[in-house]
Amino acid sequence: MNMSYEWKITALKQAPTLDGLSNVITNINFEYKGTDADSGESAVFYGACPIGAPDSENFTAIGDLTEADVIAWAQANHPTDHMDEVIQKEISAKITPTNVEVTGDDVSWLASEESESSE
């Protein structure tokens, strides 16, 4: 697979005060989307991760944070190996399904839900 990945922050949680600082981000919710360039198929991993205690020397006020800042925190606190594996399995299942419903179009003797309910 020829994969590319994209992060998107979907929610943040904060502590109004923590360690003498105000409005400290404590948790990040995110979407991590993988797309296979060869097939065009994609899948999304939804995740959340806590953020460690704030560092008063390097604290950024919530109004000054960028999405890139928060994505960097998520990346540092949530390794991608497992997420990549889940996404690639889901895309593989889309490309080569292994459990597709058989219908009356495939087998003439298979009863459809319509004919069962009208009897």
C-alpha positions as semicolon CSV with decimal commas, in nm:
position;residue;x (nm);y (nm);z (nm)
1;M;0,000;0,000;0,000
2;N;0,107;0,352;-0,075
3;M;-0,023;0,525;0,240
4;S;-0,051;0,886;0,346
5;Y;-0,182;0,998;0,684
6;E;-0,353;1,311;0,813
7;W;-0,426;1,429;1,168
8;K;-0,732;1,633;1,265
9;I;-0,805;1,761;1,616
10;T;-1,173;1,708;1,701
11;A;-1,195;1,816;2,068
12;L;-0,989;1,943;2,358
13;K;-1,036;1,927;2,734
14;Q;-0,877;2,168;2,979
15;A;-0,824;2,234;3,344
16;P;-0,932;2,588;3,434
17;T;-0,624;2,607;3,662
18;L;-0,338;2,363;3,699
19;D;0,004;2,412;3,858
20;G;-0,054;2,787;3,877
21;L;-0,145;2,817;3,508
22;S;-0,484;2,892;3,352
23;N;-0,677;2,699;3,086
24;V;-0,433;2,410;3,057
25;I;-0,505;2,151;2,787
26;T;-0,534;1,808;2,954
27;N;-0,677;1,583;2,681
28;I;-0,689;1,574;2,301
29;N;-0,944;1,393;2,084
30;F;-0,839;1,336;1,725
31;E;-0,902;1,166;1,394
32;Y;-0,609;0,998;1,221
33;K;-0,699;0,928;0,858
34;G;-0,504;0,701;0,629
35;T;-0,550;0,697;0,251
36;D;-0,408;0,443;0,009
37;A;-0,298;0,635;-0,301
38;D;-0,314;0,322;-0,520
39;S;-0,679;0,230;-0,448
40;G;-0,812;0,564;-0,325
41;E;-0,958;0,387;-0,020
42;S;-0,931;0,549;0,321
43;A;-1,008;0,471;0,685
44;V;-1,012;0,675;1,004
45;F;-0,885;0,591;1,352
46;Y;-1,058;0,791;1,625
47;G;-0,847;0,843;1,935
48;A;-0,786;1,040;2,249
49;C;-0,480;1,099;2,459
50;P;-0,401;1,274;2,785
51;I;-0,144;1,550;2,799
52;G;0,113;1,555;3,076
53;A;0,158;1,823;3,337
54;P;0,229;2,169;3,196
55;D;0,575;2,319;3,188
56;S;0,554;2,679;3,310
57;E;0,876;2,763;3,121
58;N;0,727;2,657;2,786
59;F;0,355;2,719;2,842
60;T;0,147;2,849;2,552
61;A;-0,182;3,022;2,630
62;I;-0,482;2,843;2,481
63;G;-0,562;3,141;2,256
64;D;-0,212;3,124;2,108
65;L;-0,214;2,750;2,030
66;T;-0,223;2,638;1,669
67;E;-0,361;2,311;1,542
68;A;-0,004;2,216;1,449
69;D;0,100;2,263;1,815
70;V;-0,176;2,034;1,938
71;I;-0,111;1,775;1,666
72;A;0,254;1,765;1,777
73;W;0,139;1,692;2,134
74;A;-0,093;1,416;2,011
75;Q;0,188;1,264;1,804
76;A;0,422;1,271;2,104
77;N;0,162;1,108;2,331
78;H;0,002;0,857;2,092
79;P;0,243;0,651;1,876
80;T;0,109;0,571;1,530
81;D;0,223;0,208;1,484
82;H;-0,103;0,057;1,613
83;M;-0,319;0,316;1,435
84;D;-0,140;0,254;1,104
85;E;-0,197;-0,121;1,142
86;V;-0,571;-0,078;1,215
87;I;-0,618;0,159;0,922
88;Q;-0,428;-0,064;0,679
89;K;-0,635;-0,370;0,782
90;E;-0,959;-0,177;0,731
91;I;-0,848;-0,057;0,388
92;S;-0,737;-0,410;0,291
93;A;-1,082;-0,539;0,389
94;K;-1,243;-0,276;0,164
95;I;-1,017;-0,366;-0,129
96;T;-1,051;-0,744;-0,083
97;P;-1,366;-0,817;0,118
98;T;-1,389;-1,156;0,289
99;N;-1,746;-1,155;0,419
100;V;-1,988;-1,015;0,160
101;E;-2,361;-1,092;0,176
102;V;-2,484;-1,348;-0,078
103;T;-2,810;-1,242;-0,242
104;G;-3,082;-1,402;-0,454
105;D;-2,903;-1,250;-0,755
106;D;-2,608;-1,478;-0,678
107;V;-2,812;-1,789;-0,590
108;S;-3,168;-1,820;-0,725
109;W;-3,288;-2,047;-0,443
110;L;-3,192;-1,802;-0,166
111;A;-3,505;-1,647;-0,015
112;S;-3,508;-1,269;-0,004
113;E;-3,638;-1,074;0,295
114;E;-3,927;-0,939;0,079
115;S;-4,057;-1,284;-0,016
116;E;-4,028;-1,405;0,346
117;S;-4,225;-1,111;0,484
118;S;-4,505;-1,143;0,226
119;E;-4,581;-1,507;0,305
